[in-house]
């Protein structure tokens, strides 16, 4: 994996601003290369002498500084002093940040008569006459027009050089930005590839921590995942305590991290919090193991699911906006995933509540068979497990067992509770309960897979069942399994008009009905796990084992 922080280091290096003396010295060198004599350099904004070479007399510094400032404002080369054959020329250079430097040099523009020129040169250059005479004797002679033309050319060239440098550093910065952005996009892309409701918060956060730890210049990183808000008390799957995941050298315990989050105000912050040694070196800072820090929250809308916390730059430098932006991008993806998972959990809890309510409604309708649905669910699930069905299908058949008789809600109480044989008309009425159940549940999309069992649990293998008279494997397998579990529990349970049949009689009826009323393979599976089923039938009714989180 390419290392993110190296490119950042070189970016900041290339952007570093030189000091005023360095820039002034560079300008003096460039002008000396063009004109062959030394230049002084003034700060055009501050009106101060920034660079003074020994070979160029300073003259009246105060006056020259003021004149340089005017040249800087006009941004054009100009002759600013004239005394006899002496001409002082000022050449401005505008820096990338808009500030200006001005190079100054005094030129001799005609063959000076040393005796005559020395006194005025001494005044202009602020030196004694002897030194002025010596200085004049060493100077080349410049035609004034050629000098000014060259000064203007030098100004243009300096401006062109500045533009070139600016473009060059912009290209460098852009290329570094592209490199950083590519890394970020690549990281986020890989993270989104793992976004799926099948992957839980803990796993996705571990993947993110692993990547961030390898990508950012940090010593340690952690994700603090809070328990989901408003958990249903019956939800046995969801996390109920905060979970701390860490990667790299992580220095804080969970209580310390909570203290830190309170201290930096993370719970109220909606933007990344970045702290460096300006804060962490203060005496009031209570977390000596944390020198640099970034905190971002895992949020979706107004809901907060936790925090990502990165600590300590691996080279002791400051953590900045680039690292904070990447963490914030990752945190927003994690936050959305947490939000989606939470919605999914709440949907599962709602559906679980609906299934419990419907199961209770069946029991309330037919108290003599209390617990029947629950036992059918468990027996059917046990048979299905023996037949090698996958966990999701086991969940489906468990729910199907719970709800298979939901249509009895629509059957008249007189008929349902009649303590004796039914008339043909009453039996026809009872026989409508699979279709009634189907109609009750058909609009609950989440229970689609339960519908075939509700509709067909009274079909017979030989086609003599109801409501559709399906034959053999035309009846869905889960319905064939529930049919056996239903018959087993019905025969073994007490009724107001008869006691429950003994096991031997129930077993004999089931064996006799294999390949006629029931699927022989299902009956075979039933007897293969007969002992487990006997145990299920003996047990008191237990809490429903509904696991819709897996099933939805
Ligand atoms: Fe039924």
GROMACS .gro file of C-alpha atoms in nm, residues 162-541:
model
  380
  162UNK     CA    1   0.787   3.443  -1.062
  163UNK     CA    2   0.500   3.322  -1.278
  164UNK     CA    3   0.703   3.021  -1.385
  165UNK     CA    4   0.791   2.939  -1.024
  166UNK     CA    5   0.434   2.981  -0.915
  167UNK     CA    6   0.308   2.752  -1.190
  168UNK     CA    7   0.578   2.500  -1.111
  169UNK     CA    8   0.482   2.488  -0.743
  170UNK     CA    9   0.113   2.476  -0.834
  171UNK     CA   10   0.180   2.178  -1.058
  172UNK     CA   11   0.379   2.012  -0.778
  173UNK     CA   12   0.104   2.081  -0.525
  174UNK     CA   13  -0.161   1.963  -0.769
  175UNK     CA   14   0.023   1.642  -0.836
  176UNK     CA   15   0.063   1.582  -0.464
  177UNK     CA   16  -0.304   1.661  -0.415
  178UNK     CA   17  -0.396   1.417  -0.690
  179UNK     CA   18  -0.177   1.157  -0.526
  180UNK     CA   19  -0.336   1.218  -0.184
  181UNK     CA   20  -0.684   1.227  -0.332
  182UNK     CA   21  -0.619   0.904  -0.519
  183UNK     CA   22  -0.512   0.738  -0.194
  184UNK     CA   23  -0.822   0.868  -0.022
  185UNK     CA   24  -1.058   0.761  -0.298
  186UNK     CA   25  -0.888   0.424  -0.317
  187UNK     CA   26  -0.927   0.374   0.057
  188UNK     CA   27  -1.289   0.485   0.059
  189UNK     CA   28  -1.364   0.269  -0.244
  190UNK     CA   29  -1.227  -0.039  -0.072
  191UNK     CA   30  -1.431   0.046   0.235
  192UNK     CA   31  -1.753   0.082   0.037
  193UNK     CA   32  -1.682  -0.253  -0.127
  194UNK     CA   33  -1.727  -0.403   0.219
  195UNK     CA   34  -2.049  -0.218   0.290
  196UNK     CA   35  -2.323  -0.469   0.328
  197UNK     CA   36  -2.579  -0.527   0.595
  198UNK     CA   37  -2.439  -0.877   0.625
  199UNK     CA   38  -2.121  -0.731   0.769
  200UNK     CA   39  -2.165  -0.606   1.123
  201UNK     CA   40  -2.042  -0.276   1.266
  202UNK     CA   41  -1.757  -0.437   1.452
  203UNK     CA   42  -1.616  -0.609   1.146
  204UNK     CA   43  -1.642  -0.303   0.919
  205UNK     CA   44  -1.480  -0.082   1.182
  206UNK     CA   45  -1.196  -0.331   1.221
  207UNK     CA   46  -1.134  -0.319   0.845
  208UNK     CA   47  -1.138   0.063   0.854
  209UNK     CA   48  -0.898   0.077   1.150
  210UNK     CA   49  -0.661  -0.162   0.980
  211UNK     CA   50  -0.649   0.053   0.666
  212UNK     CA   51  -0.629   0.386   0.845
  213UNK     CA   52  -0.351   0.259   1.067
  214UNK     CA   53  -0.148   0.156   0.762
  215UNK     CA   54  -0.225   0.474   0.569
  216UNK     CA   55  -0.208   0.764   0.814
  217UNK     CA   56   0.111   0.880   0.995
  218UNK     CA   57  -0.026   0.786   1.335
  219UNK     CA   58   0.084   0.559   1.617
  220UNK     CA   59  -0.258   0.439   1.727
  221UNK     CA   60  -0.623   0.453   1.631
  222UNK     CA   61  -0.944   0.335   1.795
  223UNK     CA   62  -1.313   0.306   1.724
  224UNK     CA   63  -1.551   0.339   2.016
  225UNK     CA   64  -1.885   0.181   1.927
  226UNK     CA   65  -2.177   0.277   2.151
  227UNK     CA   66  -2.471   0.042   2.219
  228UNK     CA   67  -2.757   0.103   1.972
  229UNK     CA   68  -3.015   0.346   2.113
  230UNK     CA   69  -3.365   0.225   2.211
  231UNK     CA   70  -3.283  -0.144   2.213
  232UNK     CA   71  -3.575  -0.381   2.253
  233UNK     CA   72  -3.540  -0.572   2.584
  234UNK     CA   73  -3.606  -0.898   2.397
  235UNK     CA   74  -3.323  -0.842   2.148
  236UNK     CA   75  -3.059  -1.089   2.260
  237UNK     CA   76  -2.826  -1.028   1.966
  238UNK     CA   77  -2.746  -0.657   1.996
  239UNK     CA   78  -2.447  -0.514   2.183
  240UNK     CA   79  -2.542  -0.362   2.517
  241UNK     CA   80  -2.207  -0.224   2.630
  242UNK     CA   81  -1.966   0.019   2.455
  243UNK     CA   82  -1.707  -0.165   2.248
  244UNK     CA   83  -1.351  -0.033   2.207
  245UNK     CA   84  -1.160  -0.153   1.898
  246UNK     CA   85  -0.795  -0.050   1.867
  247UNK     CA   86  -0.509  -0.073   1.620
  248UNK     CA   87  -0.140   0.013   1.661
  249UNK     CA   88  -0.007   0.164   1.983
  250UNK     CA   89  -0.325   0.264   2.159
  251UNK     CA   90  -0.254   0.429   2.496
  252UNK     CA   91  -0.596   0.470   2.663
  253UNK     CA   92  -0.836   0.242   2.853
  254UNK     CA   93  -1.207   0.270   2.785
  255UNK     CA   94  -1.272   0.492   3.094
  256UNK     CA   95  -0.976   0.713   2.998
  257UNK     CA   96  -1.108   0.744   2.643
  258UNK     CA   97  -1.452   0.840   2.774
  259UNK     CA   98  -1.285   1.101   2.995
  260UNK     CA   99  -1.088   1.232   2.695
  261UNK     CA  100  -1.400   1.254   2.477
  262UNK     CA  101  -1.576   1.454   2.749
  263UNK     CA  102  -1.272   1.677   2.795
  264UNK     CA  103  -1.243   1.771   2.428
  265UNK     CA  104  -1.619   1.811   2.389
  266UNK     CA  105  -1.648   1.530   2.133
  267UNK     CA  106  -2.007   1.450   2.225
  268UNK     CA  107  -2.127   1.793   2.120
  269UNK     CA  108  -1.891   1.837   1.822
  270UNK     CA  109  -2.021   1.772   1.475
  271UNK     CA  110  -1.687   1.841   1.304
  272UNK     CA  111  -1.347   1.673   1.346
  273UNK     CA  112  -1.155   1.782   1.654
  274UNK     CA  113  -0.780   1.825   1.592
  275UNK     CA  114  -0.549   1.889   1.888
  276UNK     CA  115  -0.173   1.923   1.883
  277UNK     CA  116   0.093   2.021   2.132
  278UNK     CA  117  -0.035   2.376   2.161
  279UNK     CA  118  -0.298   2.212   2.382
  280UNK     CA  119  -0.141   1.882   2.489
  281UNK     CA  120   0.169   2.046   2.638
  282UNK     CA  121  -0.039   2.260   2.869
  283UNK     CA  122  -0.029   2.172   3.237
  284UNK     CA  123  -0.404   2.123   3.237
  285UNK     CA  124  -0.387   1.842   2.976
  286UNK     CA  125  -0.456   1.521   3.171
  287UNK     CA  126  -0.359   1.263   2.907
  288UNK     CA  127   0.022   1.265   2.885
  289UNK     CA  128   0.026   0.966   2.649
  290UNK     CA  129  -0.166   1.169   2.390
  291UNK     CA  130   0.039   1.437   2.214
  292UNK     CA  131  -0.155   1.473   1.890
  293UNK     CA  132  -0.519   1.384   1.851
  294UNK     CA  133  -0.802   1.372   1.598
  295UNK     CA  134  -1.156   1.280   1.702
  296UNK     CA  135  -1.443   1.233   1.458
  297UNK     CA  136  -1.788   1.102   1.545
  298UNK     CA  137  -1.967   0.818   1.367
  299UNK     CA  138  -2.299   0.985   1.300
  300UNK     CA  139  -2.597   0.943   1.077
  301UNK     CA  140  -2.822   1.243   1.093
  302UNK     CA  141  -2.866   1.330   1.458
  303UNK     CA  142  -2.783   0.979   1.579
  304UNK     CA  143  -2.432   0.915   1.711
  305UNK     CA  144  -2.307   0.557   1.705
  306UNK     CA  145  -1.951   0.612   1.826
  307UNK     CA  146  -1.616   0.779   1.755
  308UNK     CA  147  -1.296   0.731   1.557
  309UNK     CA  148  -0.994   0.855   1.750
  310UNK     CA  149  -0.640   0.878   1.605
  311UNK     CA  150  -0.350   0.958   1.836
  312UNK     CA  151   0.014   1.065   1.810
  313UNK     CA  152   0.189   1.145   1.482
  314UNK     CA  153   0.441   0.872   1.403
  315UNK     CA  154   0.718   1.133   1.359
  316UNK     CA  155   0.604   1.365   1.637
  317UNK     CA  156   0.473   1.622   1.385
  318UNK     CA  157   0.134   1.784   1.399
  319UNK     CA  158  -0.176   1.608   1.276
  320UNK     CA  159  -0.366   1.834   1.041
  321UNK     CA  160  -0.661   1.885   0.813
  322UNK     CA  161  -0.553   1.624   0.558
  323UNK     CA  162  -0.559   1.347   0.818
  324UNK     CA  163  -0.876   1.489   0.972
  325UNK     CA  164  -1.050   1.501   0.634
  326UNK     CA  165  -0.966   1.139   0.558
  327UNK     CA  166  -1.088   1.028   0.901
  328UNK     CA  167  -1.404   1.232   0.855
  329UNK     CA  168  -1.470   1.068   0.515
  330UNK     CA  169  -1.423   0.721   0.660
  331UNK     CA  170  -1.634   0.813   0.964
  332UNK     CA  171  -1.921   0.930   0.745
  333UNK     CA  172  -1.924   0.595   0.564
  334UNK     CA  173  -1.908   0.405   0.893
  335UNK     CA  174  -2.180   0.631   1.036
  336UNK     CA  175  -2.413   0.562   0.743
  337UNK     CA  176  -2.349   0.188   0.780
  338UNK     CA  177  -2.424   0.208   1.153
  339UNK     CA  178  -2.742   0.399   1.073
  340UNK     CA  179  -2.852   0.141   0.817
  341UNK     CA  180  -2.772  -0.145   1.054
  342UNK     CA  181  -2.974   0.028   1.323
  343UNK     CA  182  -3.274   0.068   1.094
  344UNK     CA  183  -3.238  -0.297   0.998
  345UNK     CA  184  -3.224  -0.398   1.366
  346UNK     CA  185  -3.533  -0.193   1.447
  347UNK     CA  186  -3.717  -0.347   1.153
  348UNK     CA  187  -3.622  -0.694   1.278
  349UNK     CA  188  -3.740  -0.603   1.629
  350UNK     CA  189  -4.067  -0.473   1.490
  351UNK     CA  190  -4.123  -0.793   1.295
  352UNK     CA  191  -4.031  -1.003   1.598
  353UNK     CA  192  -4.290  -0.808   1.795
  354UNK     CA  193  -4.551  -0.874   1.525
  355UNK     CA  194  -4.475  -1.248   1.524
  356UNK     CA  195  -4.501  -1.260   1.905
  357UNK     CA  196  -4.830  -1.071   1.895
  358UNK     CA  197  -4.974  -1.303   1.630
  359UNK     CA  198  -4.858  -1.614   1.817
  360UNK     CA  199  -5.021  -1.482   2.135
  361UNK     CA  200  -5.339  -1.413   1.938
  362UNK     CA  201  -5.357  -1.779   1.821
  363UNK     CA  202  -5.308  -1.903   2.176
  364UNK     CA  203  -5.573  -1.664   2.308
  365UNK     CA  204  -5.817  -1.788   2.044
  366UNK     CA  205  -5.770  -2.155   2.122
  367UNK     CA  206  -5.651  -2.192   2.483
  368UNK     CA  207  -5.684  -2.571   2.476
  369UNK     CA  208  -5.396  -2.590   2.235
  370UNK     CA  209  -5.180  -2.338   2.421
  371UNK     CA  210  -4.818  -2.387   2.327
  372UNK     CA  211  -4.911  -2.590   2.019
  373UNK     CA  212  -4.762  -2.341   1.774
  374UNK     CA  213  -4.444  -2.316   1.976
  375UNK     CA  214  -4.399  -2.694   1.991
  376UNK     CA  215  -4.478  -2.737   1.623
  377UNK     CA  216  -4.216  -2.471   1.548
  378UNK     CA  217  -3.948  -2.649   1.751
  379UNK     CA  218  -4.031  -2.999   1.628
  380UNK     CA  219  -4.040  -2.883   1.264
  381UNK     CA  220  -3.708  -2.706   1.307
  382UNK     CA  221  -3.553  -3.021   1.456
  383UNK     CA  222  -3.671  -3.236   1.166
  384UNK     CA  223  -3.549  -2.973   0.915
  385UNK     CA  224  -3.211  -2.964   1.082
  386UNK     CA  225  -3.183  -3.340   1.046
  387UNK     CA  226  -3.268  -3.302   0.677
  388UNK     CA  227  -2.964  -3.074   0.643
  389UNK     CA  228  -3.142  -2.744   0.572
  390UNK     CA  229  -2.939  -2.424   0.610
  391UNK     CA  230  -2.965  -2.190   0.911
  392UNK     CA  231  -3.176  -1.933   0.729
  393UNK     CA  232  -3.427  -2.200   0.625
  394UNK     CA  233  -3.431  -2.334   0.982
  395UNK     CA  234  -3.529  -1.985   1.092
  396UNK     CA  235  -3.799  -1.975   0.826
  397UNK     CA  236  -3.946  -2.308   0.934
  398UNK     CA  237  -3.938  -2.204   1.299
  399UNK     CA  238  -4.139  -1.890   1.213
  400UNK     CA  239  -4.366  -2.094   0.989
  401UNK     CA  240  -4.437  -2.334   1.278
  402UNK     CA  241  -4.526  -2.041   1.503
  403UNK     CA  242  -4.763  -1.889   1.248
  404UNK     CA  243  -4.899  -2.193   1.061
  405UNK     CA  244  -5.241  -2.178   1.228
  406UNK     CA  245  -5.274  -1.799   1.227
  407UNK     CA  246  -5.587  -1.843   1.011
  408UNK     CA  247  -5.769  -1.989   1.312
  409UNK     CA  248  -5.813  -1.629   1.425
  410UNK     CA  249  -6.088  -1.618   1.163
  411UNK     CA  250  -6.261  -1.942   1.271
  412UNK     CA  251  -6.573  -1.920   1.489
  413UNK     CA  252  -6.498  -1.985   1.855
  414UNK     CA  253  -6.795  -2.225   1.880
  415UNK     CA  254  -6.642  -2.447   1.617
  416UNK     CA  255  -6.285  -2.411   1.732
  417UNK     CA  256  -6.367  -2.498   2.092
  418UNK     CA  257  -6.639  -2.758   2.027
  419UNK     CA  258  -6.583  -3.047   2.269
  420UNK     CA  259  -6.686  -3.319   2.029
  421UNK     CA  260  -6.690  -3.438   1.670
  422UNK     CA  261  -6.751  -3.169   1.408
  423UNK     CA  262  -7.035  -3.169   1.159
  424UNK     CA  263  -6.934  -3.173   0.790
  425UNK     CA  264  -7.021  -2.802   0.766
  426UNK     CA  265  -6.813  -2.722   1.071
  427UNK     CA  266  -6.524  -2.919   0.930
  428UNK     CA  267  -6.551  -2.727   0.601
  429UNK     CA  268  -6.537  -2.405   0.803
  430UNK     CA  269  -6.224  -2.523   0.989
  431UNK     CA  270  -6.066  -2.615   0.656
  432UNK     CA  271  -6.067  -2.249   0.552
  433UNK     CA  272  -5.803  -2.157   0.811
  434UNK     CA  273  -5.496  -2.211   0.583
  435UNK     CA  274  -5.634  -1.965   0.327
  436UNK     CA  275  -5.747  -1.726   0.597
  437UNK     CA  276  -5.396  -1.736   0.741
  438UNK     CA  277  -5.251  -1.668   0.398
  439UNK     CA  278  -5.471  -1.361   0.361
  440UNK     CA  279  -5.376  -1.234   0.705
  441UNK     CA  280  -5.004  -1.247   0.631
  442UNK     CA  281  -4.990  -1.182   0.258
  443UNK     CA  282  -4.928  -0.809   0.293
  444UNK     CA  283  -4.632  -0.856   0.528
  445UNK     CA  284  -4.353  -0.875   0.273
  446UNK     CA  285  -4.104  -0.976   0.539
  447UNK     CA  286  -4.302  -1.296   0.597
  448UNK     CA  287  -4.318  -1.402   0.231
  449UNK     CA  288  -4.130  -1.722   0.295
  450UNK     CA  289  -4.375  -1.828   0.564
  451UNK     CA  290  -4.679  -1.803   0.335
  452UNK     CA  291  -4.641  -2.141   0.153
  453UNK     CA  292  -4.631  -2.323   0.486
  454UNK     CA  293  -4.934  -2.138   0.622
  455UNK     CA  294  -5.127  -2.219   0.304
  456UNK     CA  295  -5.022  -2.581   0.254
  457UNK     CA  296  -4.963  -2.738   0.596
  458UNK     CA  297  -5.280  -2.948   0.558
  459UNK     CA  298  -5.197  -3.090   0.214
  460UNK     CA  299  -5.145  -3.469   0.206
  461UNK     CA  300  -4.875  -3.660   0.019
  462UNK     CA  301  -5.149  -3.858  -0.162
  463UNK     CA  302  -5.335  -3.543  -0.269
  464UNK     CA  303  -5.626  -3.589  -0.026
  465UNK     CA  304  -5.544  -3.285   0.184
  466UNK     CA  305  -5.660  -2.926   0.159
  467UNK     CA  306  -5.691  -2.650   0.045
  468UNK     CA  307  -5.545  -2.735  -0.299
  469UNK     CA  308  -5.513  -3.114  -0.291
  470UNK     CA  309  -5.147  -3.095  -0.390
  471UNK     CA  310  -4.971  -3.427  -0.449
  472UNK     CA  311  -4.623  -3.537  -0.333
  473UNK     CA  312  -4.347  -3.286  -0.379
  474UNK     CA  313  -4.586  -3.027  -0.525
  475UNK     CA  314  -4.639  -2.935  -0.162
  476UNK     CA  315  -4.340  -2.725  -0.050
  477UNK     CA  316  -4.093  -2.919   0.167
  478UNK     CA  317  -4.130  -2.686   0.463
  479UNK     CA  318  -4.508  -2.736   0.457
  480UNK     CA  319  -4.460  -3.116   0.446
  481UNK     CA  320  -4.234  -3.092   0.752
  482UNK     CA  321  -4.474  -2.869   0.946
  483UNK     CA  322  -4.757  -3.109   0.855
  484UNK     CA  323  -4.578  -3.392   1.038
  485UNK     CA  324  -4.487  -3.173   1.336
  486UNK     CA  325  -4.846  -3.044   1.353
  487UNK     CA  326  -4.998  -3.394   1.343
  488UNK     CA  327  -4.753  -3.522   1.604
  489UNK     CA  328  -4.835  -3.246   1.852
  490UNK     CA  329  -5.209  -3.256   1.788
  491UNK     CA  330  -5.226  -3.632   1.847
  492UNK     CA  331  -5.013  -3.618   2.161
  493UNK     CA  332  -5.194  -3.325   2.323
  494UNK     CA  333  -5.494  -3.349   2.550
  495UNK     CA  334  -5.823  -3.220   2.418
  496UNK     CA  335  -6.142  -3.142   2.617
  497UNK     CA  336  -6.308  -3.443   2.451
  498UNK     CA  337  -6.013  -3.685   2.463
  499UNK     CA  338  -5.678  -3.724   2.635
  500UNK     CA  339  -5.357  -3.711   2.436
  501UNK     CA  340  -5.255  -4.034   2.267
  502UNK     CA  341  -4.961  -4.229   2.410
  503UNK     CA  342  -4.635  -4.203   2.219
  504UNK     CA  343  -4.658  -4.558   2.085
  505UNK     CA  344  -4.995  -4.490   1.924
  506UNK     CA  345  -4.877  -4.158   1.779
  507UNK     CA  346  -4.568  -4.327   1.636
  508UNK     CA  347  -4.774  -4.609   1.487
  509UNK     CA  348  -5.010  -4.362   1.314
  510UNK     CA  349  -4.721  -4.161   1.176
  511UNK     CA  350  -4.549  -4.476   1.044
  512UNK     CA  351  -4.868  -4.596   0.888
  513UNK     CA  352  -4.923  -4.260   0.719
  514UNK     CA  353  -4.573  -4.240   0.565
  515UNK     CA  354  -4.608  -4.216   0.188
  516UNK     CA  355  -4.988  -4.166   0.224
  517UNK     CA  356  -5.074  -3.868   0.437
  518UNK     CA  357  -4.715  -3.758   0.495
  519UNK     CA  358  -4.387  -3.749   0.307
  520UNK     CA  359  -4.202  -4.075   0.391
  521UNK     CA  360  -3.866  -3.896   0.400
  522UNK     CA  361  -3.995  -3.647   0.655
  523UNK     CA  362  -4.139  -3.929   0.868
  524UNK     CA  363  -3.802  -4.103   0.846
  525UNK     CA  364  -3.628  -3.785   0.966
  526UNK     CA  365  -3.887  -3.753   1.243
  527UNK     CA  366  -3.801  -4.097   1.379
  528UNK     CA  367  -3.429  -4.033   1.338
  529UNK     CA  368  -3.458  -3.749   1.593
  530UNK     CA  369  -3.748  -3.899   1.789
  531UNK     CA  370  -3.571  -3.867   2.125
  532UNK     CA  371  -3.504  -3.495   2.076
  533UNK     CA  372  -3.866  -3.444   1.976
  534UNK     CA  373  -3.990  -3.634   2.284
  535UNK     CA  374  -3.782  -3.390   2.493
  536UNK     CA  375  -3.926  -3.086   2.309
  537UNK     CA  376  -4.280  -3.212   2.370
  538UNK     CA  377  -4.210  -3.264   2.741
  539UNK     CA  378  -4.063  -2.922   2.806
  540UNK     CA  379  -4.266  -2.634   2.940
  541UNK     CA  380  -4.323  -2.360   2.692
   0.00000   0.00000   0.00000
